[in-house]
N, CA, C and O atoms as a DFTB+ gen file, in Angstrom:
268 C
 N C O
     1  1      85.878      88.708     106.129
     2  2      86.022      90.006     105.659
     3  2      85.103      90.242     104.571
     4  3      84.948      89.406     103.680
     5  1      84.454      91.402     104.604
     6  2      83.511      91.673     103.768
     7  2      83.927      93.265     103.184
     8  3      84.102      94.162     104.008
     9  1      84.047      93.493     101.927
    10  2      84.330      94.853     101.487
    11  2      83.180      95.615     100.873
    12  3      82.543      95.109      99.949
    13  1      82.914      96.704     101.305
    14  2      81.591      97.519     100.918
    15  2      82.048      98.712     100.237
    16  3      83.004      99.319     100.720
    17  1      81.459      99.155      99.117
    18  2      81.879     100.254      98.452
    19  2      81.773     101.640      99.471
    20  3      80.862     101.585     100.297
    21  1      82.479     102.663      99.477
    22  2      82.164     103.623     100.354
    23  2      81.264     104.708     100.217
    24  3      81.181     105.636     101.022
    25  1      80.382     104.536      98.864
    26  2      79.352     105.399      98.849
    27  2      78.175     104.578      98.982
    28  3      77.240     105.016      98.312
    29  1      77.911     103.492      99.653
    30  2      76.954     102.601      99.755
    31  2      76.248     103.060     101.150
    32  3      76.837     103.469     102.151
    33  1      74.901     102.903     100.985
    34  2      74.252     103.237     102.057
    35  2      73.501     101.654     102.723
    36  3      72.899     100.870     101.989
    37  1      73.675     101.461     104.038
    38  2      73.349     100.274     104.613
    39  2      73.187     100.193     106.087
    40  3      73.646     101.094     106.789
    41  1      72.587      99.212     106.588
    42  2      72.450      98.939     107.882
    43  2      73.488      97.624     108.133
    44  3      73.525      96.731     107.286
    45  1      74.250      97.566     109.234
    46  2      75.113      96.361     109.294
    47  2      74.821      95.825     110.657
    48  3      74.464      96.577     111.564
    49  1      74.960      94.585     110.811
    50  2      74.627      93.790     111.954
    51  2      75.686      92.806     112.170
    52  3      75.540      91.913     111.336
    53  1      76.786      92.562     113.001
    54  2      77.710      91.827     113.001
    55  2      78.192      91.252     114.514
    56  3      78.515      92.014     115.425
    57  1      78.186      89.923     114.618
    58  2      78.509      89.376     115.715
    59  2      79.361      88.162     115.788
    60  3      79.205      87.256     114.969
    61  1      80.358      88.090     116.834
    62  2      81.046      86.887     116.904
    63  2      81.210      86.500     118.364
    64  3      81.326      87.345     119.252
    65  1      81.215      85.024     118.604
    66  2      81.193      84.562     120.064
    67  2      82.425      84.693     120.317
    68  3      82.706      85.454     121.244
    69  1      83.378      84.104     119.691
    70  2      85.152      83.984     120.009
    71  2      85.762      84.709     118.880
    72  3      86.205      84.100     117.906
    73  1      85.797      86.022     118.984
    74  2      86.779      86.768     118.362
    75  2      86.501      88.390     118.440
    76  3      86.106      88.966     119.454
    77  1      86.775      88.998     117.212
    78  2      86.581      90.703     117.429
    79  2      85.806      90.895     116.090
    80  3      85.820      90.158     115.104
    81  1      85.167      91.987     116.277
    82  2      84.231      92.593     115.190
    83  2      85.053      93.945     114.957
    84  3      85.188      94.665     115.947
    85  1      85.629      94.373     113.717
    86  2      86.300      95.618     113.478
    87  2      85.452      96.167     111.958
    88  3      84.813      95.465     111.174
    89  1      85.655      97.303     111.911
    90  2      85.288      98.009     110.908
    91  2      85.765      99.271     110.747
    92  3      86.018     100.089     111.633
    93  1      85.925      99.442     109.019
    94  2      86.650     100.854     108.673
    95  2      85.621     101.977     108.793
    96  3      85.935     103.129     108.491
    97  1      84.445     101.677     109.212
    98  2      83.553     102.733     109.617
    99  2      83.365     103.162     110.816
   100  3      83.896     102.439     111.658
   101  1      82.643     104.337     111.349
   102  2      83.041     104.994     112.713
   103  2      82.676     104.138     113.727
   104  3      83.361     104.300     114.737
   105  1      81.832     103.283     113.808
   106  2      81.332     102.561     115.048
   107  2      82.208     101.565     115.573
   108  3      82.759     100.816     114.768
   109  1      82.466     101.412     117.020
   110  2      83.190     100.412     117.471
   111  2      82.345      99.161     117.724
   112  3      81.125      99.260     117.595
   113  1      82.852      98.085     118.046
   114  2      82.146      96.985     118.245
   115  2      81.949      97.110     119.773
   116  3      82.763      97.762     120.427
   117  1      80.821      96.463     120.404
   118  2      80.759      96.379     121.973
   119  2      81.006      94.945     122.256
   120  3      80.597      94.055     121.510
   121  1      81.653      94.738     123.300
   122  2      81.741      93.318     123.825
   123  2      80.880      93.023     125.156
   124  3      80.915      93.748     126.150
   125  1      80.035      91.749     125.021
   126  2      79.107      91.443     125.994
   127  2      79.934      90.502     126.964
   128  3      81.040      90.022     126.716
   129  1      79.186      90.332     128.116
   130  2      79.678      89.298     129.040
   131  2      79.474      88.226     128.373
   132  3      78.469      88.015     127.695
   133  1      80.496      87.405     128.528
   134  2      80.445      86.057     127.907
   135  2      81.321      86.084     126.951
   136  3      81.678      84.952     126.624
   137  1      81.940      87.157     126.220
   138  2      82.911      87.174     125.045
   139  2      82.415      87.565     123.955
   140  3      83.255      87.801     123.087
   141  1      81.128      87.756     123.617
   142  2      80.532      87.950     122.206
   143  2      80.848      89.385     121.919
   144  3      80.713      90.240     122.795
   145  1      81.253      89.661     120.747
   146  2      81.376      90.989     120.124
   147  2      80.253      91.429     119.390
   148  3      79.699      90.620     118.646
   149  1      79.872      92.475     119.475
   150  2      78.443      92.863     118.526
   151  2      78.719      94.248     117.933
   152  3      79.346      95.057     118.617
   153  1      78.315      94.557     116.769
   154  2      78.385      95.718     115.944
   155  2      77.064      95.974     115.529
   156  3      76.473      95.015     115.031
   157  1      76.383      97.187     115.630
   158  2      75.482      97.571     115.001
   159  2      75.692      98.854     114.313
   160  3      76.127      99.726     115.066
   161  1      75.508      99.207     113.115
   162  2      75.792     100.523     112.567
   163  2      74.840     100.858     111.188
   164  3      74.246     100.030     110.498
   165  1      74.879     102.045     111.046
   166  2      74.139     102.613     109.696
   167  2      75.079     103.641     108.954
   168  3      75.658     104.578     109.504
   169  1      75.132     103.341     107.730
   170  2      75.815     104.258     106.837
   171  2      75.192     104.810     105.945
   172  3      74.367     104.088     105.385
   173  1      75.282     105.931     105.561
   174  2      74.617     106.683     104.587
   175  2      73.245     107.179     105.032
   176  3      72.849     107.311     106.190
   177  1      72.602     107.426     103.910
   178  2      71.086     107.910     104.408
   179  2      70.103     106.722     104.533
   180  3      70.542     105.575     104.447
   181  1      68.849     106.947     104.724
   182  2      67.851     105.772     105.011
   183  2      67.870     104.752     103.864
   184  3      67.825     105.179     102.710
   185  1      67.926     103.607     104.070
   186  2      67.763     102.581     103.219
   187  2      67.303     101.120     103.870
   188  3      67.224     100.908     105.080
   189  1      67.003     100.118     102.775
   190  2      66.425      98.918     103.229
   191  2      67.555      97.901     103.166
   192  3      67.370      96.793     103.670
   193  1      68.772      98.216     102.553
   194  2      69.973      97.468     102.314
   195  2      70.410      97.006     103.598
   196  3      70.616      97.871     104.449
   197  1      70.608      95.687     103.922
   198  2      70.919      95.361     105.215
   199  2      72.078      94.226     104.928
   200  3      72.061      93.486     103.945
   201  1      72.955      94.215     105.820
   202  2      74.217      93.276     105.890
   203  2      74.062      92.603     107.193
   204  3      73.967      93.374     108.147
   205  1      74.014      91.350     107.450
   206  2      74.020      90.592     108.573
   207  2      75.359      89.486     108.662
   208  3      75.370      88.608     107.799
   209  1      76.199      89.499     109.419
   210  2      77.315      88.535     109.568
   211  2      77.418      88.204     111.033
   212  3      77.638      89.026     111.922
   213  1      77.210      86.719     111.211
   214  2      77.598      86.056     112.199
   215  2      78.701      85.018     112.467
   216  3      78.844      84.221     111.540
   217  1      79.365      84.877     113.331
   218  2      80.440      83.719     113.290
   219  2      80.762      83.289     114.717
   220  3      80.891      84.161     115.576
   221  1      80.912      81.887     115.051
   222  2      81.087      81.364     116.212
   223  2      82.407      81.365     116.661
   224  3      82.541      81.590     117.864
   225  1      83.416      81.172     116.005
   226  2      84.953      81.394     116.167
   227  2      85.591      82.073     114.915
   228  3      85.655      81.590     113.785
   229  1      86.028      83.231     115.314
   230  2      86.882      83.862     114.128
   231  2      86.389      85.422     114.399
   232  3      85.587      85.735     115.278
   233  1      86.941      86.219     113.594
   234  2      86.934      87.628     113.391
   235  2      86.259      87.964     112.312
   236  3      86.401      87.299     111.286
   237  1      85.444      89.010     112.357
   238  2      85.072      89.843     111.386
   239  2      85.420      91.240     111.207
   240  3      85.681      91.994     112.144
   241  1      85.418      91.613     109.814
   242  2      85.892      92.836     109.384
   243  2      84.962      93.383     108.472
   244  3      84.706      92.648     107.518
   245  1      84.402      94.446     108.506
   246  2      83.706      95.233     107.523
   247  2      84.507      96.270     107.166
   248  3      84.797      97.181     107.942
   249  1      84.961      96.178     105.810
   250  2      85.983      97.071     105.273
   251  2      85.383      98.093     104.163
   252  3      84.379      97.818     103.506
   253  1      85.963      99.057     104.055
   254  2      85.645     100.035     102.757
   255  2      86.452      99.380     101.371
   256  3      87.654      99.121     101.321
   257  1      85.793      99.253     100.648
   258  2      86.297      98.665      99.206
   259  2      87.293     100.014      98.495
   260  3      88.202      99.718      97.720
   261  1      87.062     101.217      98.785
   262  2      87.931     102.378      98.333
   263  2      88.375     103.171      99.664
   264  3      88.050     104.358      99.661
   265  1      88.962     102.779     100.628
   266  2      89.148     103.706     101.653
   267  2      90.037     104.842     101.325
   268  3      90.262     105.713     102.166
């Protein structure tokens, strides 16, 4: 689980082979054949801030620190 301030601007990329990717932000994760879940999203304005999260077994959650 990753908590991100709601006023932050960033690009996030998250994927897991055996699990789910969920986000408090608008985008929904896409599931590929083979069970991999992927999420790509941009929040806020243009930025160089980048978050990358990968897992093999387990869930990933991108949450707002102040929802």
